[in-house]
mmCIF file of C-alpha atoms in Angstrom:
data_model
loop_
_atom_site.group_PDB
_atom_site.id
_atom_site.type_symbol
_atom_site.label_atom_id
_atom_site.label_comp_id
_atom_site.label_asym_id
_atom_site.label_seq_id
_atom_site.Cartn_x
_atom_site.Cartn_y
_atom_site.Cartn_z
ATOM 1 C CA MET A 1 0.000 0.000 0.000
ATOM 2 C CA ASN A 2 1.484 3.357 -1.031
ATOM 3 C CA LEU A 3 1.214 6.498 1.052
ATOM 4 C CA GLU A 4 -1.788 7.793 -0.849
ATOM 5 C CA GLU A 5 -3.712 4.540 -0.421
ATOM 6 C CA LYS A 6 -2.911 4.494 3.288
ATOM 7 C CA LYS A 7 -4.233 8.028 3.668
ATOM 8 C CA THR A 8 -7.419 6.957 1.911
ATOM 9 C CA CYS A 9 -7.863 4.064 4.337
ATOM 10 C CA ASP A 10 -7.223 6.367 7.285
ATOM 11 C CA LEU A 11 -9.898 8.744 6.049
ATOM 12 C CA ILE A 12 -12.397 5.944 5.505
ATOM 13 C CA ASN A 13 -12.149 4.111 8.799
ATOM 14 C CA GLY A 14 -9.661 5.948 10.968
ATOM 15 C CA THR A 15 -7.565 2.821 11.428
ATOM 16 C CA GLY A 16 -5.647 2.337 8.215
ATOM 17 C CA VAL A 17 -7.232 -1.122 7.864
ATOM 18 C CA PRO A 18 -8.194 -1.891 4.227
ATOM 19 C CA ALA A 19 -11.947 -1.764 3.641
ATOM 20 C CA GLN A 20 -12.111 -5.443 2.655
ATOM 21 C CA ALA A 21 -10.654 -6.425 6.017
ATOM 22 C CA ARG A 22 -13.346 -4.670 8.044
ATOM 23 C CA LYS A 23 -16.689 -6.091 9.176
ATOM 24 C CA ARG A 24 -19.877 -5.394 7.237
ATOM 25 C CA GLN A 25 -21.665 -2.183 8.137
ATOM 26 C CA ASP A 26 -25.113 -2.996 6.697
ATOM 27 C CA TYR A 27 -25.909 -6.045 8.827
ATOM 28 C CA LEU A 28 -29.341 -6.372 10.471
ATOM 29 C CA GLU A 29 -29.843 -5.003 13.953
ATOM 30 C CA TRP A 30 -31.471 -7.341 16.468
ATOM 31 C CA SER A 31 -34.876 -5.684 16.226
ATOM 32 C CA GLU A 32 -34.776 -5.786 12.414
ATOM 33 C CA TYR A 33 -33.788 -9.443 12.495
ATOM 34 C CA PHE A 34 -36.594 -10.484 14.842
ATOM 35 C CA MET A 35 -39.259 -8.505 13.015
ATOM 36 C CA ALA A 36 -38.019 -9.974 9.737
ATOM 37 C CA VAL A 37 -38.362 -13.475 11.213
ATOM 38 C CA ALA A 38 -41.958 -12.628 12.150
ATOM 39 C CA PHE A 39 -42.638 -11.441 8.598
ATOM 40 C CA LEU A 40 -40.971 -14.505 7.090
ATOM 41 C CA SER A 41 -43.016 -16.887 9.240
ATOM 42 C CA ALA A 42 -46.159 -15.036 8.097
ATOM 43 C CA GLN A 43 -45.510 -16.418 4.620
ATOM 44 C CA ARG A 44 -46.566 -19.818 5.971
ATOM 45 C CA SER A 45 -50.080 -18.504 6.607
ATOM 46 C CA LYS A 46 -52.843 -19.730 4.312
ATOM 47 C CA ASP A 47 -55.102 -16.792 5.120
ATOM 48 C CA PRO A 48 -55.836 -15.119 1.748
ATOM 49 C CA SER A 49 -56.468 -11.675 3.258
ATOM 50 C CA SER A 50 -54.076 -11.318 6.192
ATOM 51 C CA GLN A 51 -50.750 -13.023 6.798
ATOM 52 C CA VAL A 52 -49.324 -12.272 10.251
ATOM 53 C CA GLY A 53 -46.280 -13.697 11.993
ATOM 54 C CA ALA A 54 -44.888 -13.462 15.514
ATOM 55 C CA CYS A 55 -41.453 -14.078 17.007
ATOM 56 C CA ILE A 56 -40.730 -14.424 20.741
ATOM 57 C CA VAL A 57 -37.243 -13.582 21.999
ATOM 58 C CA ASN A 58 -35.700 -14.018 25.443
ATOM 59 C CA GLN A 59 -33.353 -11.655 27.294
ATOM 60 C CA GLU A 60 -30.343 -13.236 25.576
ATOM 61 C CA ASN A 61 -31.672 -12.392 22.106
ATOM 62 C CA LYS A 62 -32.485 -16.034 21.442
ATOM 63 C CA ILE A 63 -35.652 -16.955 19.582
ATOM 64 C CA VAL A 64 -37.854 -19.184 21.733
ATOM 65 C CA GLY A 65 -41.085 -19.202 19.744
ATOM 66 C CA ILE A 66 -42.400 -18.530 16.243
ATOM 67 C CA GLY A 67 -45.965 -18.591 14.943
ATOM 68 C CA TYR A 68 -48.332 -17.393 12.240
ATOM 69 C CA ASN A 69 -52.103 -17.155 11.864
ATOM 70 C CA GLY A 70 -53.881 -20.310 10.797
ATOM 71 C CA MET A 71 -56.458 -22.913 11.694
ATOM 72 C CA PRO A 72 -56.001 -25.153 14.777
ATOM 73 C CA ASN A 73 -53.954 -28.336 14.541
ATOM 74 C CA GLY A 74 -55.916 -31.290 13.224
ATOM 75 C CA CYS A 75 -58.619 -29.109 11.659
ATOM 76 C CA ASP A 76 -58.769 -29.363 7.883
ATOM 77 C CA ASP A 77 -58.288 -25.800 6.654
ATOM 78 C CA ASP A 78 -59.971 -26.749 3.389
ATOM 79 C CA LEU A 79 -63.200 -27.381 5.293
ATOM 80 C CA LEU A 80 -63.171 -24.156 7.318
ATOM 81 C CA PRO A 81 -64.040 -20.712 5.922
ATOM 82 C CA TRP A 82 -61.455 -18.005 5.244
ATOM 83 C CA ALA A 83 -63.926 -15.211 4.465
ATOM 84 C CA ARG A 84 -63.769 -11.900 6.326
ATOM 85 C CA SER A 85 -67.487 -11.258 6.088
ATOM 86 C CA ALA A 86 -70.657 -13.302 5.588
ATOM 87 C CA ASP A 87 -74.327 -13.206 6.566
ATOM 88 C CA ASP A 88 -73.568 -15.784 9.248
ATOM 89 C CA ARG A 89 -70.461 -15.125 11.372
ATOM 90 C CA LEU A 90 -69.883 -18.874 11.486
ATOM 91 C CA ASP A 91 -69.143 -18.659 7.781
ATOM 92 C CA THR A 92 -66.190 -16.313 8.430
ATOM 93 C CA LYS A 93 -62.697 -17.171 9.630
ATOM 94 C CA TYR A 94 -62.946 -15.332 12.934
ATOM 95 C CA PRO A 95 -64.499 -18.015 15.167
ATOM 96 C CA TYR A 96 -61.877 -20.540 14.070
ATOM 97 C CA VAL A 97 -58.501 -19.002 13.261
ATOM 98 C CA CYS A 98 -55.596 -18.963 15.739
ATOM 99 C CA HIS A 99 -53.620 -15.737 15.755
ATOM 100 C CA ALA A 100 -49.853 -15.603 15.325
ATOM 101 C CA GLU A 101 -49.254 -14.610 18.964
ATOM 102 C CA MET A 102 -51.143 -17.654 20.244
ATOM 103 C CA ASN A 103 -49.242 -20.016 17.981
ATOM 104 C CA ALA A 104 -45.878 -18.480 18.858
ATOM 105 C CA ILE A 105 -46.586 -18.944 22.569
ATOM 106 C CA MET A 106 -47.850 -22.496 22.067
ATOM 107 C CA ASN A 107 -44.850 -23.324 19.848
ATOM 108 C CA LYS A 108 -42.305 -22.193 22.438
ATOM 109 C CA ASN A 109 -39.143 -24.288 22.638
ATOM 110 C CA SER A 110 -38.366 -23.270 26.219
ATOM 111 C CA ALA A 111 -39.982 -24.071 29.548
ATOM 112 C CA ASP A 112 -41.757 -20.715 29.509
ATOM 113 C CA VAL A 113 -41.623 -17.275 27.907
ATOM 114 C CA LYS A 114 -41.575 -15.211 31.095
ATOM 115 C CA GLY A 115 -39.773 -11.904 30.662
ATOM 116 C CA CYS A 116 -39.581 -12.311 26.891
ATOM 117 C CA THR A 117 -40.332 -9.876 24.081
ATOM 118 C CA ILE A 118 -42.760 -10.660 21.280
ATOM 119 C CA TYR A 119 -42.303 -9.150 17.813
ATOM 120 C CA VAL A 120 -45.467 -9.110 15.737
ATOM 121 C CA ALA A 121 -46.622 -7.413 12.541
ATOM 122 C CA LEU A 122 -49.949 -6.166 13.946
ATOM 123 C CA PHE A 123 -50.773 -4.816 17.385
ATOM 124 C CA PRO A 124 -52.212 -7.750 19.394
ATOM 125 C CA CYS A 125 -55.971 -8.024 19.776
ATOM 126 C CA ASN A 126 -57.615 -8.312 23.198
ATOM 127 C CA GLU A 127 -57.616 -12.122 23.084
ATOM 128 C CA CYS A 128 -53.909 -12.241 22.276
ATOM 129 C CA ALA A 129 -53.255 -9.628 24.961
ATOM 130 C CA LYS A 130 -54.728 -12.046 27.506
ATOM 131 C CA LEU A 131 -52.384 -14.803 26.330
ATOM 132 C CA ILE A 132 -49.391 -12.464 26.380
ATOM 133 C CA ILE A 133 -50.176 -11.437 29.950
ATOM 134 C CA GLN A 134 -50.781 -14.976 31.168
ATOM 135 C CA SER A 135 -47.606 -16.297 29.544
ATOM 136 C CA GLY A 136 -45.401 -13.739 31.284
ATOM 137 C CA ILE A 137 -44.224 -11.845 28.205
ATOM 138 C CA LYS A 138 -43.174 -8.352 29.286
ATOM 139 C CA ASP A 139 -42.647 -6.437 26.049
ATOM 140 C CA VAL A 140 -44.547 -6.149 22.758
ATOM 141 C CA VAL A 141 -42.962 -4.772 19.576
ATOM 142 C CA TYR A 142 -45.397 -4.269 16.710
ATOM 143 C CA LEU A 143 -45.161 -2.730 13.261
ATOM 144 C CA SER A 144 -48.723 -1.713 12.410
ATOM 145 C CA ASP A 145 -51.601 -0.505 14.580
ATOM 146 C CA LYS A 146 -54.094 -0.086 11.749
ATOM 147 C CA TYR A 147 -57.006 -1.307 13.885
ATOM 148 C CA HIS A 148 -56.161 1.145 16.681
ATOM 149 C CA TYR A 149 -59.688 2.527 17.103
ATOM 150 C CA THR A 150 -61.560 -0.782 17.246
ATOM 151 C CA PRO A 151 -63.004 -1.920 20.604
ATOM 152 C CA GLU A 152 -60.761 -5.005 20.573
ATOM 153 C CA MET A 153 -57.597 -2.918 20.357
ATOM 154 C CA GLU A 154 -58.799 -0.471 22.979
ATOM 155 C CA ALA A 155 -59.457 -3.394 25.310
ATOM 156 C CA SER A 156 -56.038 -4.818 24.452
ATOM 157 C CA ARG A 157 -54.251 -1.603 25.413
ATOM 158 C CA ARG A 158 -56.239 -1.393 28.637
ATOM 159 C CA LEU A 159 -55.246 -4.936 29.594
ATOM 160 C CA LEU A 160 -51.583 -4.456 28.697
ATOM 161 C CA ASP A 161 -51.428 -1.197 30.635
ATOM 162 C CA LEU A 162 -52.978 -2.763 33.730
ATOM 163 C CA ALA A 163 -50.510 -5.660 33.530
ATOM 164 C CA ARG A 164 -47.630 -3.174 33.108
ATOM 165 C CA ILE A 165 -46.569 -4.720 29.821
ATOM 166 C CA THR A 166 -44.748 -2.246 27.607
ATOM 167 C CA TYR A 167 -45.536 -1.953 23.918
ATOM 168 C CA ARG A 168 -43.760 0.072 21.281
ATOM 169 C CA GLN A 169 -43.961 0.498 17.542
ATOM 170 C CA PHE A 170 -41.105 -0.824 15.470
ATOM 171 C CA GLN A 171 -39.465 1.856 13.355
ATOM 172 C CA PRO A 172 -37.812 0.185 10.349
ATOM 173 C CA LYS A 173 -34.624 1.704 8.999
ATOM 174 C CA ARG A 174 -35.135 0.015 5.638
ATOM 175 C CA LYS A 175 -38.262 -0.594 3.583
ATOM 176 C CA LYS A 176 -37.510 -4.174 2.682
ATOM 177 C CA ILE A 177 -35.203 -7.077 3.490
ATOM 178 C CA VAL A 178 -34.524 -9.345 0.520
ATOM 179 C CA ILE A 179 -33.846 -13.060 0.882
ATOM 180 C CA ASP A 180 -31.649 -14.126 -2.009
ATOM 181 C CA PHE A 181 -30.906 -17.857 -2.073
ATOM 182 C CA ASP A 182 -28.095 -17.236 -4.545
ATOM 183 C CA SER A 183 -26.282 -14.800 -2.241
ATOM 184 C CA VAL A 184 -24.203 -17.609 -0.704
ATOM 185 C CA GLY A 185 -23.199 -19.021 -4.067
ATOM 186 C CA PRO A 186 -25.083 -21.876 -5.706
ATOM 187 C CA SER A 187 -28.663 -21.818 -6.845
ATOM 188 C CA ALA A 188 -31.257 -24.198 -5.420
ATOM 189 C CA GLN A 189 -30.656 -26.636 -8.298
ATOM 190 C CA ARG A 190 -26.914 -26.539 -7.699
ATOM 191 C CA ILE A 191 -27.388 -27.048 -3.960
ATOM 192 C CA LYS A 192 -29.406 -30.187 -4.633
ATOM 193 C CA HIS A 193 -26.637 -31.449 -6.892
ATOM 194 C CA VAL A 194 -23.931 -30.727 -4.327
ATOM 195 C CA VAL A 195 -25.815 -32.434 -1.511
ATOM 196 C CA TYR A 196 -26.290 -35.464 -3.756
ATOM 197 C CA LEU A 197 -22.601 -35.588 -4.583
ATOM 198 C CA SER A 198 -21.585 -35.067 -0.969
ATOM 199 C CA ASN A 199 -23.727 -37.974 0.181
ATOM 200 C CA LYS A 200 -22.864 -40.317 -2.678
ATOM 201 C CA TYR A 201 -19.126 -39.798 -2.571
ATOM 202 C CA ALA A 202 -18.538 -39.111 1.127
ATOM 203 C CA GLN A 203 -17.163 -42.610 1.716
ATOM 204 C CA GLU A 204 -15.019 -42.577 -1.410
ATOM 205 C CA VAL A 205 -13.594 -39.159 -0.647
ATOM 206 C CA GLU A 206 -12.327 -40.440 2.663
ATOM 207 C CA THR A 207 -10.915 -43.718 1.376
ATOM 208 C CA ARG A 208 -9.674 -43.094 -2.166
ATOM 209 C CA ALA A 209 -7.094 -40.684 -3.499
ATOM 210 C CA SER A 210 -8.749 -40.492 -6.891
ATOM 211 C CA VAL A 211 -12.486 -39.868 -7.362
ATOM 212 C CA ARG A 212 -14.559 -39.362 -10.456
ATOM 213 C CA ILE A 213 -17.293 -36.789 -9.840
ATOM 214 C CA LEU A 214 -19.932 -35.747 -12.301
ATOM 215 C CA ASP A 215 -19.156 -32.194 -13.334
ATOM 216 C CA GLU A 216 -21.915 -29.717 -12.467
ATOM 217 C CA ALA A 217 -21.859 -28.419 -16.050
ATOM 218 C CA SER A 218 -22.879 -31.775 -17.500
ATOM 219 C CA THR A 219 -26.323 -32.693 -18.756
ATOM 220 C CA PRO A 220 -28.129 -36.058 -18.830
ATOM 221 C CA GLU A 221 -27.413 -36.197 -22.562
ATOM 222 C CA ASN A 222 -23.761 -35.225 -22.270
ATOM 223 C CA LYS A 223 -22.222 -36.412 -19.016
ATOM 224 C CA ILE A 224 -18.848 -34.874 -18.273
ATOM 225 C CA TYR A 225 -16.705 -36.471 -15.610
ATOM 226 C CA ARG A 226 -13.755 -34.841 -13.906
ATOM 227 C CA GLN A 227 -10.808 -36.819 -12.639
ATOM 228 C CA PHE A 228 -9.337 -35.644 -9.342
ATOM 229 C CA GLU A 229 -5.842 -36.746 -8.444
ATOM 230 C CA SER A 230 -6.035 -36.197 -4.686
ATOM 231 C CA ARG A 231 -8.479 -36.432 -1.851
ATOM 232 C CA GLN A 232 -7.746 -32.822 -0.875
ATOM 233 C CA GLU A 233 -8.686 -31.597 -4.318
ATOM 234 C CA VAL A 234 -12.115 -33.167 -3.918
ATOM 235 C CA HIS A 235 -12.551 -31.605 -0.472
ATOM 236 C CA ASP A 236 -11.551 -28.212 -1.838
ATOM 237 C CA LEU A 237 -14.124 -28.467 -4.616
ATOM 238 C CA LEU A 238 -16.948 -29.459 -2.292
ATOM 239 C CA ASP A 239 -16.032 -26.728 0.182
ATOM 240 C CA SER A 240 -16.002 -24.121 -2.575
ATOM 241 C CA ILE A 241 -19.547 -24.932 -3.704
ATOM 242 C CA ASN A 242 -21.076 -26.093 -0.431
ATOM 243 C CA PRO A 243 -23.648 -23.462 0.591
ATOM 244 C CA PHE A 244 -23.487 -24.563 4.215
ATOM 245 C CA ALA A 245 -19.735 -24.186 4.628
ATOM 246 C CA GLU A 246 -18.625 -21.160 6.637
#
């Protein structure tokens, strides 16, 4: 590094450390991460009009429960209604659906959720507020309060206030978080191929110095094999295209 380059580094980070040697600056903050997990889990919901997710986190920033809105376990969701309105309330989803907060609490992977924080897309309704209070959750982080003036939400706030449970609105610093399966290297098709090769040749890689592996560029009509002269060469190849390697 010449003097001019060093000065540039000093101006950029104040340390003289090259930019490529520094940690990322655009990583997710904890709150962004947990709210994103809630939004991702919402994609599992089959509700055609409202997909909501919830994520419960303990004091150590460990996720202890995830849930999304859906019908109860064992109830065929093809036989229950998903409508928001109907002449008969029994023909709507509301008497049947379980909210994301309920499912996150019921899906907990710890003994309890006392003292935890729940991240949820929508402000909890009065029924979910009861569950939050009874479970011992002490903090609610929500994104939207679009039903603020409904009786259910007014009752929810009253309950949470009486139970001294804090609630605050999440303020996103970015509009969207993109999940790109190609960001770590191989595409989904390539991952499947690598996993297949890893399983099929795991024994041979450990016991033979020379292994023939089907090249990823080959097609069923034109199979191209590569000859590797050493066990290490095979390991290096698999490591370079293994999406799970760190």
